[in-house]
PDB file of C-alpha atoms and ligand atoms in Angstrom:
ATOM      1  CA  MET B   1      47.189  23.538  52.163  1.00 71.00           C
ATOM      2  CA  SER B   2      49.261  20.671  53.510  1.00 91.00           C
ATOM      3  CA  VAL B   3      46.256  18.349  53.070  1.00 95.00           C
ATOM      4  CA  ILE B   4      46.059  19.307  49.398  1.00 95.00           C
ATOM      5  CA  ARG B   5      49.852  18.849  49.069  1.00 95.00           C
ATOM      6  CA  ARG B   6      49.613  15.394  50.640  1.00 96.00           C
ATOM      7  CA  ILE B   7      46.760  14.336  48.356  1.00 97.00           C
ATOM      8  CA  TYR B   8      48.709  15.683  45.348  1.00 96.00           C
ATOM      9  CA  GLY B   9      51.862  13.832  46.528  1.00 96.00           C
ATOM     10  CA  TRP B  10      49.876  10.592  46.875  1.00 97.00           C
ATOM     11  CA  ILE B  11      48.504  10.887  43.323  1.00 97.00           C
ATOM     12  CA  ASP B  12      51.888  12.074  41.970  1.00 96.00           C
ATOM     13  CA  ASN B  13      53.678   9.016  43.433  1.00 96.00           C
ATOM     14  CA  ARG B  14      51.328   6.739  41.574  1.00 96.00           C
ATOM     15  CA  PHE B  15      50.752   8.559  38.279  1.00 96.00           C
ATOM     16  CA  ASP B  16      53.879  10.784  37.775  1.00 95.00           C
ATOM     17  CA  VAL B  17      51.785  13.914  37.339  1.00 96.00           C
ATOM     18  CA  THR B  18      54.621  16.444  37.943  1.00 96.00           C
ATOM     19  CA  PRO B  19      56.804  15.602  34.887  1.00 95.00           C
ATOM     20  CA  GLU B  20      53.708  15.745  32.652  1.00 93.00           C
ATOM     21  CA  LEU B  21      52.611  19.086  34.159  1.00 94.00           C
ATOM     22  CA  GLU B  22      56.127  20.513  33.709  1.00 94.00           C
ATOM     23  CA  LYS B  23      56.371  19.309  30.131  1.00 90.00           C
ATOM     24  CA  ASN B  24      52.915  20.549  29.109  1.00 86.00           C
ATOM     25  CA  VAL B  25      52.195  23.548  31.342  1.00 87.00           C
ATOM     26  CA  THR B  26      54.660  25.007  33.848  1.00 91.00           C
ATOM     27  CA  LYS B  27      57.907  24.548  31.868  1.00 92.00           C
ATOM     28  CA  LYS B  28      56.421  24.446  28.395  1.00 87.00           C
ATOM     29  CA  TRP B  29      58.288  26.468  25.775  1.00 85.00           C
ATOM     30  CA  VAL B  30      56.218  29.137  24.057  1.00 82.00           C
ATOM     31  CA  PRO B  31      57.273  31.711  21.448  1.00 85.00           C
ATOM     32  CA  ARG B  32      58.731  34.861  23.024  1.00 84.00           C
ATOM     33  CA  THR B  33      57.216  36.912  20.185  1.00 82.00           C
ATOM     34  CA  LEU B  34      53.656  35.589  20.560  1.00 80.00           C
ATOM     35  CA  SER B  35      51.371  38.644  20.499  1.00 85.00           C
ATOM     36  CA  TRP B  36      48.183  39.194  22.507  1.00 88.00           C
ATOM     37  CA  ALA B  37      46.227  37.979  19.462  1.00 90.00           C
ATOM     38  CA  GLY B  38      47.623  34.501  20.184  1.00 91.00           C
ATOM     39  CA  CYS B  39      45.206  34.053  23.094  1.00 94.00           C
ATOM     40  CA  PHE B  40      41.947  34.052  21.083  1.00 97.00           C
ATOM     41  CA  GLY B  41      41.946  30.275  20.421  1.00 97.00           C
ATOM     42  CA  GLY B  42      42.487  29.514  24.110  1.00 96.00           C
ATOM     43  CA  LEU B  43      39.828  32.046  25.116  1.00 97.00           C
ATOM     44  CA  ALA B  44      37.360  30.502  22.643  1.00 98.00           C
ATOM     45  CA  PHE B  45      38.024  27.148  24.306  1.00 98.00           C
ATOM     46  CA  PHE B  46      37.516  28.727  27.730  1.00 98.00           C
ATOM     47  CA  THR B  47      34.114  30.164  26.696  1.00 98.00           C
ATOM     48  CA  PHE B  48      33.171  26.684  25.416  1.00 98.00           C
ATOM     49  CA  LEU B  49      33.913  25.265  28.884  1.00 98.00           C
ATOM     50  CA  VAL B  50      31.866  28.085  30.482  1.00 98.00           C
ATOM     51  CA  GLN B  51      28.961  27.168  28.176  1.00 98.00           C
ATOM     52  CA  VAL B  52      29.184  23.482  29.089  1.00 98.00           C
ATOM     53  CA  PHE B  53      29.197  24.278  32.814  1.00 98.00           C
ATOM     54  CA  THR B  54      26.400  26.906  32.801  1.00 98.00           C
ATOM     55  CA  GLY B  55      24.417  24.739  30.350  1.00 98.00           C
ATOM     56  CA  MET B  56      24.537  21.832  32.819  1.00 98.00           C
ATOM     57  CA  LEU B  57      23.138  24.107  35.533  1.00 98.00           C
ATOM     58  CA  LEU B  58      20.341  25.423  33.268  1.00 98.00           C
ATOM     59  CA  LEU B  59      19.416  21.839  32.339  1.00 98.00           C
ATOM     60  CA  MET B  60      18.432  21.161  35.946  1.00 98.00           C
ATOM     61  CA  TYR B  61      15.348  23.373  35.443  1.00 98.00           C
ATOM     62  CA  TYR B  62      14.781  23.729  31.695  1.00 98.00           C
ATOM     63  CA  LYS B  63      11.818  21.830  30.169  1.00 98.00           C
ATOM     64  CA  PRO B  64      12.009  21.247  26.383  1.00 98.00           C
ATOM     65  CA  HIS B  65       8.273  21.338  25.675  1.00 98.00           C
ATOM     66  CA  PRO B  66       6.223  24.104  23.928  1.00 97.00           C
ATOM     67  CA  GLU B  67       3.854  24.249  26.946  1.00 97.00           C
ATOM     68  CA  SER B  68       6.601  24.674  29.527  1.00 98.00           C
ATOM     69  CA  ALA B  69       9.841  25.907  27.862  1.00 98.00           C
ATOM     70  CA  TRP B  70       9.122  29.621  28.272  1.00 98.00           C
ATOM     71  CA  ASP B  71       7.784  29.152  31.838  1.00 98.00           C
ATOM     72  CA  SER B  72      10.837  27.135  32.847  1.00 98.00           C
ATOM     73  CA  VAL B  73      13.249  29.832  31.569  1.00 98.00           C
ATOM     74  CA  THR B  74      11.222  32.523  33.370  1.00 98.00           C
ATOM     75  CA  PHE B  75      11.347  30.372  36.503  1.00 98.00           C
ATOM     76  CA  ILE B  76      15.159  30.089  36.195  1.00 98.00           C
ATOM     77  CA  LYS B  77      15.493  33.865  35.769  1.00 98.00           C
ATOM     78  CA  SER B  78      13.189  34.903  38.610  1.00 98.00           C
ATOM     79  CA  ASN B  79      12.924  32.075  41.159  1.00 98.00           C
ATOM     80  CA  VAL B  80      16.117  30.000  41.104  1.00 98.00           C
ATOM     81  CA  THR B  81      18.942  31.320  43.293  1.00 97.00           C
ATOM     82  CA  MET B  82      21.496  33.005  40.985  1.00 98.00           C
ATOM     83  CA  GLY B  83      19.509  31.567  38.058  1.00 98.00           C
ATOM     84  CA  TRP B  84      19.372  34.956  36.320  1.00 98.00           C
ATOM     85  CA  LEU B  85      23.176  35.157  36.492  1.00 98.00           C
ATOM     86  CA  VAL B  86      23.755  31.665  35.105  1.00 98.00           C
ATOM     87  CA  GLN B  87      21.239  32.315  32.310  1.00 98.00           C
ATOM     88  CA  ARG B  88      22.862  35.670  31.443  1.00 98.00           C
ATOM     89  CA  ILE B  89      26.384  34.203  31.482  1.00 98.00           C
ATOM     90  CA  HIS B  90      25.214  31.424  29.123  1.00 98.00           C
ATOM     91  CA  ALA B  91      23.628  33.936  26.729  1.00 98.00           C
ATOM     92  CA  VAL B  92      26.493  36.471  26.777  1.00 98.00           C
ATOM     93  CA  ALA B  93      29.276  33.851  26.546  1.00 98.00           C
ATOM     94  CA  ALA B  94      27.571  32.403  23.444  1.00 98.00           C
ATOM     95  CA  ASN B  95      28.002  35.738  21.656  1.00 98.00           C
ATOM     96  CA  LEU B  96      31.503  36.126  23.060  1.00 98.00           C
ATOM     97  CA  MET B  97      32.509  32.681  21.816  1.00 98.00           C
ATOM     98  CA  ILE B  98      31.474  33.500  18.238  1.00 98.00           C
ATOM     99  CA  ALA B  99      33.378  36.809  18.390  1.00 98.00           C
ATOM    100  CA  LEU B 100      36.490  35.056  19.787  1.00 98.00           C
ATOM    101  CA  VAL B 101      36.414  32.282  17.183  1.00 98.00           C
ATOM    102  CA  LEU B 102      36.151  34.917  14.426  1.00 98.00           C
ATOM    103  CA  MET B 103      39.052  36.928  15.920  1.00 98.00           C
ATOM    104  CA  HIS B 104      41.103  33.718  16.224  1.00 98.00           C
ATOM    105  CA  MET B 105      40.340  32.962  12.561  1.00 98.00           C
ATOM    106  CA  ALA B 106      41.257  36.526  11.537  1.00 97.00           C
ATOM    107  CA  ARG B 107      44.700  36.133  13.153  1.00 95.00           C
ATOM    108  CA  ILE B 108      45.285  32.854  11.305  1.00 96.00           C
ATOM    109  CA  ALA B 109      44.219  34.475   8.013  1.00 97.00           C
ATOM    110  CA  TYR B 110      46.280  37.662   8.571  1.00 95.00           C
ATOM    111  CA  TYR B 111      49.524  35.804   9.352  1.00 93.00           C
ATOM    112  CA  LYS B 112      48.785  33.143   6.675  1.00 95.00           C
ATOM    113  CA  ILE B 113      49.143  30.360   9.252  1.00 95.00           C
ATOM    114  CA  TYR B 114      46.773  28.174   7.184  1.00 95.00           C
ATOM    115  CA  ARG B 115      49.645  27.294   4.808  1.00 95.00           C
ATOM    116  CA  THR B 116      51.566  23.953   4.835  1.00 93.00           C
ATOM    117  CA  PRO B 117      51.783  22.081   7.194  1.00 95.00           C
ATOM    118  CA  ARG B 118      48.699  23.587   8.898  1.00 96.00           C
ATOM    119  CA  GLU B 119      45.991  23.159   6.220  1.00 96.00           C
ATOM    120  CA  LEU B 120      44.039  20.668   8.329  1.00 96.00           C
ATOM    121  CA  HIS B 121      44.175  22.975  11.371  1.00 97.00           C
ATOM    122  CA  TRP B 122      42.315  25.453   9.168  1.00 97.00           C
ATOM    123  CA  VAL B 123      39.837  22.860   7.842  1.00 97.00           C
ATOM    124  CA  SER B 124      39.007  21.566  11.335  1.00 97.00           C
ATOM    125  CA  GLY B 125      38.777  25.231  12.432  1.00 98.00           C
ATOM    126  CA  VAL B 126      36.214  26.078   9.739  1.00 98.00           C
ATOM    127  CA  LEU B 127      34.127  23.086  10.886  1.00 98.00           C
ATOM    128  CA  LEU B 128      34.417  24.342  14.473  1.00 98.00           C
ATOM    129  CA  LEU B 129      33.207  27.780  13.373  1.00 98.00           C
ATOM    130  CA  LEU B 130      30.179  26.209  11.653  1.00 98.00           C
ATOM    131  CA  LEU B 131      29.449  24.064  14.701  1.00 98.00           C
ATOM    132  CA  THR B 132      29.743  27.102  16.998  1.00 98.00           C
ATOM    133  CA  THR B 133      27.165  29.017  14.940  1.00 98.00           C
ATOM    134  CA  MET B 134      24.895  25.938  14.907  1.00 98.00           C
ATOM    135  CA  MET B 135      25.136  25.790  18.703  1.00 98.00           C
ATOM    136  CA  ALA B 136      24.076  29.448  18.910  1.00 98.00           C
ATOM    137  CA  PHE B 137      21.245  28.953  16.414  1.00 98.00           C
ATOM    138  CA  THR B 138      19.778  25.859  18.108  1.00 98.00           C
ATOM    139  CA  GLY B 139      20.115  27.448  21.570  1.00 98.00           C
ATOM    140  CA  TYR B 140      18.247  30.569  20.417  1.00 98.00           C
ATOM    141  CA  LEU B 141      15.021  28.570  19.944  1.00 98.00           C
ATOM    142  CA  LEU B 142      15.050  27.000  23.403  1.00 98.00           C
ATOM    143  CA  PRO B 143      13.504  29.902  25.460  1.00 98.00           C
ATOM    144  CA  TRP B 144      10.520  29.611  23.062  1.00 98.00           C
ATOM    145  CA  THR B 145       9.922  33.391  22.830  1.00 98.00           C
ATOM    146  CA  GLN B 146       8.539  35.293  19.829  1.00 98.00           C
ATOM    147  CA  LEU B 147      12.125  36.200  18.897  1.00 97.00           C
ATOM    148  CA  SER B 148      13.247  32.564  19.103  1.00 97.00           C
ATOM    149  CA  TYR B 149      10.290  31.392  17.046  1.00 98.00           C
ATOM    150  CA  TRP B 150      10.746  33.905  14.208  1.00 98.00           C
ATOM    151  CA  GLY B 151      14.542  33.543  14.345  1.00 97.00           C
ATOM    152  CA  ALA B 152      14.187  29.786  13.837  1.00 98.00           C
ATOM    153  CA  LYS B 153      11.577  30.289  11.120  1.00 98.00           C
ATOM    154  CA  VAL B 154      13.819  32.638   9.101  1.00 97.00           C
ATOM    155  CA  GLY B 155      16.997  30.601   9.759  1.00 97.00           C
ATOM    156  CA  THR B 156      15.483  27.262   8.773  1.00 98.00           C
ATOM    157  CA  GLU B 157      14.144  28.881   5.578  1.00 97.00           C
ATOM    158  CA  ILE B 158      17.701  29.351   4.258  1.00 96.00           C
ATOM    159  CA  PRO B 159      18.202  25.787   2.889  1.00 97.00           C
ATOM    160  CA  SER B 160      15.088  26.296   0.698  1.00 97.00           C
ATOM    161  CA  ALA B 161      17.452  28.098  -1.720  1.00 97.00           C
ATOM    162  CA  ILE B 162      19.150  24.744  -2.510  1.00 97.00           C
ATOM    163  CA  PRO B 163      17.882  23.568  -5.922  1.00 97.00           C
ATOM    164  CA  ILE B 164      15.619  20.463  -6.040  1.00 97.00           C
ATOM    165  CA  ILE B 165      16.092  19.185  -2.471  1.00 97.00           C
ATOM    166  CA  GLY B 166      15.738  22.604  -0.715  1.00 97.00           C
ATOM    167  CA  THR B 167      12.144  22.127   0.547  1.00 97.00           C
ATOM    168  CA  ASP B 168      12.918  18.606   1.802  1.00 98.00           C
ATOM    169  CA  VAL B 169      15.941  19.905   3.723  1.00 98.00           C
ATOM    170  CA  VAL B 170      13.809  22.636   5.340  1.00 98.00           C
ATOM    171  CA  GLU B 171      11.195  20.056   6.401  1.00 98.00           C
ATOM    172  CA  TRP B 172      13.894  17.741   7.706  1.00 98.00           C
ATOM    173  CA  VAL B 173      15.458  20.485   9.830  1.00 98.00           C
ATOM    174  CA  ARG B 174      12.052  21.604  11.149  1.00 98.00           C
ATOM    175  CA  ARG B 175      10.868  18.015  11.638  1.00 97.00           C
ATOM    176  CA  GLY B 176       7.718  19.022   9.745  1.00 97.00           C
ATOM    177  CA  LYS B 177       6.316  21.885   7.687  1.00 96.00           C
ATOM    178  CA  ALA B 178       6.297  24.493  10.469  1.00 97.00           C
ATOM    179  CA  ILE B 179       8.273  25.340  13.610  1.00 98.00           C
ATOM    180  CA  SER B 180       6.628  23.213  16.313  1.00 98.00           C
ATOM    181  CA  GLY B 181       7.242  21.177  19.444  1.00 97.00           C
ATOM    182  CA  GLU B 182       9.016  18.647  17.200  1.00 98.00           C
ATOM    183  CA  THR B 183      11.492  21.342  16.121  1.00 98.00           C
ATOM    184  CA  LEU B 184      12.024  22.328  19.745  1.00 98.00           C
ATOM    185  CA  GLY B 185      12.791  18.724  20.767  1.00 98.00           C
ATOM    186  CA  PHE B 186      15.149  18.250  17.813  1.00 98.00           C
ATOM    187  CA  PHE B 187      17.020  21.519  18.433  1.00 98.00           C
ATOM    188  CA  PHE B 188      17.205  20.679  22.143  1.00 98.00           C
ATOM    189  CA  SER B 189      18.924  17.330  21.506  1.00 98.00           C
ATOM    190  CA  LEU B 190      21.277  18.951  18.991  1.00 98.00           C
ATOM    191  CA  HIS B 191      22.076  21.757  21.422  1.00 98.00           C
ATOM    192  CA  ILE B 192      22.661  19.794  24.602  1.00 98.00           C
ATOM    193  CA  TRP B 193      24.605  16.804  23.403  1.00 97.00           C
ATOM    194  CA  ILE B 194      24.894  16.021  19.662  1.00 98.00           C
ATOM    195  CA  LEU B 195      26.660  19.264  18.660  1.00 98.00           C
ATOM    196  CA  PRO B 196      28.804  19.540  21.843  1.00 98.00           C
ATOM    197  CA  ALA B 197      29.932  15.921  21.358  1.00 98.00           C
ATOM    198  CA  ILE B 198      30.898  16.538  17.711  1.00 98.00           C
ATOM    199  CA  MET B 199      32.594  19.810  18.711  1.00 98.00           C
ATOM    200  CA  SER B 200      34.588  18.094  21.449  1.00 98.00           C
ATOM    201  CA  ALA B 201      35.838  15.542  18.906  1.00 98.00           C
ATOM    202  CA  PHE B 202      36.893  18.269  16.442  1.00 98.00           C
ATOM    203  CA  MET B 203      38.502  20.331  19.207  1.00 98.00           C
ATOM    204  CA  GLY B 204      40.446  17.225  20.252  1.00 97.00           C
ATOM    205  CA  MET B 205      41.655  16.831  16.637  1.00 97.00           C
ATOM    206  CA  HIS B 206      42.474  20.554  16.436  1.00 98.00           C
ATOM    207  CA  PHE B 207      44.560  20.401  19.617  1.00 96.00           C
ATOM    208  CA  VAL B 208      46.357  17.154  18.704  1.00 96.00           C
ATOM    209  CA  MET B 209      47.324  18.657  15.326  1.00 96.00           C
ATOM    210  CA  ILE B 210      48.568  21.853  16.996  1.00 94.00           C
ATOM    211  CA  ARG B 211      50.692  19.785  19.395  1.00 90.00           C
ATOM    212  CA  ARG B 212      52.176  17.828  16.484  1.00 92.00           C
ATOM    213  CA  THR B 213      53.126  20.828  14.328  1.00 92.00           C
ATOM    214  CA  GLY B 214      53.820  23.142  17.248  1.00 88.00           C
ATOM    215  CA  ILE B 215      52.825  26.789  17.246  1.00 88.00           C
ATOM    216  CA  SER B 216      53.613  28.697  14.042  1.00 89.00           C
ATOM    217  CA  LYS B 217      56.291  30.948  15.563  1.00 82.00           C
ATOM    218  CA  PRO B 218      59.827  29.915  16.600  1.00 75.00           C
ATOM    219  CA  LEU B 219      60.101  28.977  20.300  1.00 72.00           C
TER     220      LEU B 219
HETATM  221  C1  LIG F   1      35.673  26.471  18.754  1.00 89.74           C
HETATM  222  C2  LIG F   1      36.552  27.022  17.954  1.00 89.74           C
HETATM  223  C3  LIG F   1      38.060  26.982  18.108  1.00 89.74           C
HETATM  224  C4  LIG F   1      38.833  26.721  19.223  1.00 89.74           C
HETATM  225  C5  LIG F   1      38.361  26.407  20.647  1.00 89.74           C
HETATM  226  C6  LIG F   1      40.222  26.821  18.803  1.00 89.74           C
HETATM  227  C7  LIG F   1      41.306  26.657  19.657  1.00 89.74           C
HETATM  228  C8  LIG F   1      42.630  26.815  19.274  1.00 89.74           C
HETATM  229  C9  LIG F   1      43.754  26.901  20.174  1.00 89.74           C
HETATM  230  C10 LIG F   1      43.665  26.823  21.708  1.00 89.74           C
HETATM  231  C11 LIG F   1      44.880  27.063  19.426  1.00 89.74           C
HETATM  232  C12 LIG F   1      46.346  27.212  19.933  1.00 89.74           C
HETATM  233  C13 LIG F   1      46.607  28.664  20.333  1.00 89.74           C
HETATM  234  C14 LIG F   1      46.449  29.645  19.179  1.00 89.74           C
HETATM  235  O1  LIG F   1      47.227  29.608  18.204  1.00 89.74           O
HETATM  236  O2  LIG F   1      45.515  30.470  19.258  1.00 89.74           O
HETATM  237  C15 LIG F   1      44.484  27.061  18.032  1.00 89.74           C
HETATM  238  C16 LIG F   1      45.347  27.176  16.955  1.00 89.74           C
HETATM  239  C17 LIG F   1      44.965  27.201  15.627  1.00 89.74           C
HETATM  240  N1  LIG F   1      43.657  27.289  15.159  1.00 89.74           N
HETATM  241 FE1  LIG F   1      41.979  27.187  16.286  1.00 89.74          FE
HETATM  242  N2  LIG F   1      40.262  27.096  17.468  1.00 89.74           N
HETATM  243  C18 LIG F   1      38.966  27.234  17.002  1.00 89.74           C
HETATM  244  C19 LIG F   1      38.580  27.592  15.719  1.00 89.74           C
HETATM  245  C20 LIG F   1      39.455  27.811  14.664  1.00 89.74           C
HETATM  246  C21 LIG F   1      39.089  28.357  13.382  1.00 89.74           C
HETATM  247  C22 LIG F   1      37.680  28.872  13.018  1.00 89.74           C
HETATM  248  C23 LIG F   1      40.232  28.346  12.597  1.00 89.74           C
HETATM  249  C24 LIG F   1      40.394  28.773  11.174  1.00 89.74           C
HETATM  250  C25 LIG F   1      39.478  28.593  10.255  1.00 89.74           C
HETATM  251  C26 LIG F   1      41.312  27.802  13.392  1.00 89.74           C
HETATM  252  C27 LIG F   1      42.604  27.554  12.956  1.00 89.74           C
HETATM  253  C28 LIG F   1      43.693  27.368  13.779  1.00 89.74           C
HETATM  254  C29 LIG F   1      45.089  27.283  13.330  1.00 89.74           C
HETATM  255  C30 LIG F   1      45.580  27.325  11.862  1.00 89.74           C
HETATM  256  C31 LIG F   1      45.888  27.184  14.491  1.00 89.74           C
HETATM  257  C32 LIG F   1      47.421  27.098  14.579  1.00 89.74           C
HETATM  258  C33 LIG F   1      47.945  28.450  15.034  1.00 89.74           C
HETATM  259  C34 LIG F   1      49.465  28.509  15.090  1.00 89.74           C
HETATM  260  O3  LIG F   1      50.126  27.506  14.850  1.00 89.74           O
HETATM  261  O4  LIG F   1      49.964  29.608  15.387  1.00 89.74           O
HETATM  262  N3  LIG F   1      40.816  27.511  14.656  1.00 89.74           N
HETATM  263  N4  LIG F   1      43.104  26.925  17.969  1.00 89.74           N
END
């Protein structure tokens, strides 16, 4: 313990960590009347961090190729130490994150927190909800099972309802006419870095805006 305290003291002397920690965490003022529903946003963020961490572990073995994707996931689940657990956590936390984001959104809608001056919190939130569902949708294809394949086929069919450009959008999303290795590669890149990077930027905006306006209840 004293080693940790000494390391912390050394860093604190140089970077003044304690006043920042007190201001933002340990002595931060929060509303006394904040209900349990106020934790959904934070929990959604926590599940995002869980996804990033377990996703990094899965990436050590996953192979984004039609010939090897399914085998690599099976290998993770049956041969890698604790692989089954990491894979299950990643799959369950994805569902949990969507549920938490929706519950967070329901609280904001119920208490009408989207009104001035928090309109842009709501707008950035809606984008985060869309991005969260896109993360789930692209991730669903990666194990390359029958379910993933047909799920992607039905899901990517949806833009065909757009007048005039619908078919082109479908082909763009699929990277061709059918679900193939090209689709898998595209969804893989979206899932592992493009969408998480965009989400991190929007979450940053969301948090900065919340810090500026403060929470919607009196402290
Ligand atoms: C990945 C998705 C999201 C994350 C990680 C997230 C995270 C957070 C966090 C940590 C807070 C502060 C604590 C709280 O009030 O719960 C917050 C507040 C807020 N969020 Fe989100 N959020 C997400 C999605 C959304 C969505 C979908 C909406 C609405 C469409 C939304 C609208 C808001 C608003 C209006 C506030 C201010 C609440 C207040 O002042 O009381 N957020 N968000």
